[in-house]
């Protein structure tokens, strides 16, 4: 099959989507490490942890929403990558 403009633009989109997926996965891993460090810090200070959670409750809710949204976007991006790879394989 002849490769046209669509093939090359799809290839470029695939490359940028793969880069986004790698960056997003790295950010999610960083968030998990941050949570572990936070738990380790507050392990001996349970009262301080409780006060911190109560004071920062609105911020924590927004942050949790953003993390959920990031995970959803990563899953969607991975599905897009799979579909684009399938389409590019039909050109070869």
Short mmCIF file of C-alpha atoms in Angstrom, two decimals:
data_model
loop_
_atom_site.label_atom_id
_atom_site.label_comp_id
_atom_site.label_asym_id
_atom_site.label_seq_id
_atom_site.Cartn_x
_atom_site.Cartn_y
_atom_site.Cartn_z
CA UNK A 1 0.00 0.00 0.00
CA UNK A 2 1.22 3.49 -0.84
CA UNK A 3 2.23 5.67 2.08
CA UNK A 4 0.58 9.06 1.94
CA UNK A 5 0.42 12.18 4.11
CA UNK A 6 -1.98 10.48 6.53
CA UNK A 7 0.57 7.73 7.25
CA UNK A 8 3.28 10.21 8.18
CA UNK A 9 0.99 12.37 10.29
CA UNK A 10 -0.32 9.26 12.07
CA UNK A 11 3.26 8.11 12.64
CA UNK A 12 4.11 11.50 14.18
CA UNK A 13 1.00 11.36 16.38
CA UNK A 14 1.95 7.87 17.50
CA UNK A 15 5.43 9.04 18.49
CA UNK A 16 4.07 11.97 20.52
CA UNK A 17 1.43 9.74 22.15
CA UNK A 18 4.10 7.25 23.18
CA UNK A 19 6.17 10.07 24.65
CA UNK A 20 3.12 11.34 26.57
CA UNK A 21 2.42 7.83 27.91
CA UNK A 22 6.00 7.49 29.15
CA UNK A 23 5.89 10.90 30.84
CA UNK A 24 2.51 10.20 32.41
CA UNK A 25 3.61 6.79 33.72
CA UNK A 26 6.73 8.39 35.19
CA UNK A 27 4.64 11.05 36.92
CA UNK A 28 2.32 8.39 38.38
CA UNK A 29 5.31 6.45 39.70
CA UNK A 30 6.62 9.64 41.29
CA UNK A 31 3.23 10.16 42.97
CA UNK A 32 3.36 6.63 44.42
CA UNK A 33 6.85 7.25 45.82
CA UNK A 34 5.68 10.55 47.29
CA UNK A 35 2.78 8.76 49.02
CA UNK A 36 5.17 6.18 50.49
CA UNK A 37 7.49 8.92 51.75
CA UNK A 38 4.53 10.78 53.24
CA UNK A 39 3.33 7.66 55.08
CA UNK A 40 6.85 6.99 56.34
CA UNK A 41 7.12 10.55 57.66
CA UNK A 42 3.76 10.45 59.44
CA UNK A 43 4.22 6.91 60.78
CA UNK A 44 5.40 8.17 64.17
CA UNK A 45 3.22 11.32 64.17
CA UNK A 46 -0.36 10.07 63.79
CA UNK A 47 -1.87 13.20 65.33
CA UNK A 48 0.12 15.41 62.98
CA UNK A 49 -1.08 13.27 60.06
CA UNK A 50 -4.70 13.68 61.12
CA UNK A 51 -4.35 17.44 61.47
CA UNK A 52 -2.61 17.67 58.10
CA UNK A 53 -5.35 15.66 56.38
CA UNK A 54 -8.14 17.76 57.91
CA UNK A 55 -6.50 21.08 57.11
CA UNK A 56 -5.65 20.07 53.55
CA UNK A 57 -8.87 18.17 52.79
CA UNK A 58 -10.06 20.41 49.92
CA UNK A 59 -6.61 20.35 48.30
CA UNK A 60 -6.34 16.59 48.77
CA UNK A 61 -9.72 16.04 47.10
CA UNK A 62 -8.71 18.13 44.09
CA UNK A 63 -5.32 16.40 43.91
CA UNK A 64 -6.97 12.96 44.05
CA UNK A 65 -9.31 14.00 41.23
CA UNK A 66 -6.36 15.12 39.11
CA UNK A 67 -4.54 11.84 39.71
CA UNK A 68 -7.66 9.86 38.76
CA UNK A 69 -8.01 11.95 35.61
CA UNK A 70 -4.34 11.37 34.75
CA UNK A 71 -4.79 7.59 35.13
CA UNK A 72 -7.86 7.69 32.89
CA UNK A 73 -6.03 9.76 30.27
CA UNK A 74 -3.12 7.30 30.36
CA UNK A 75 -5.48 4.36 29.74
CA UNK A 76 -7.11 6.23 26.86
CA UNK A 77 -3.71 7.14 25.42
CA UNK A 78 -2.58 3.50 25.57
CA UNK A 79 -5.75 2.43 23.75
CA UNK A 80 -5.11 5.12 21.11
CA UNK A 81 -1.54 3.90 20.69
CA UNK A 82 -2.76 0.36 20.15
CA UNK A 83 -5.29 1.51 17.53
CA UNK A 84 -2.71 3.68 15.73
CA UNK A 85 -0.20 0.83 15.63
CA UNK A 86 -2.86 -1.44 14.15
CA UNK A 87 -3.64 1.18 11.47
CA UNK A 88 0.05 1.71 10.68
CA UNK A 89 0.56 -2.05 10.34
CA UNK A 90 -2.11 -2.12 7.64
CA UNK A 91 0.09 0.21 5.55
CA UNK A 92 2.98 -2.28 5.61
#
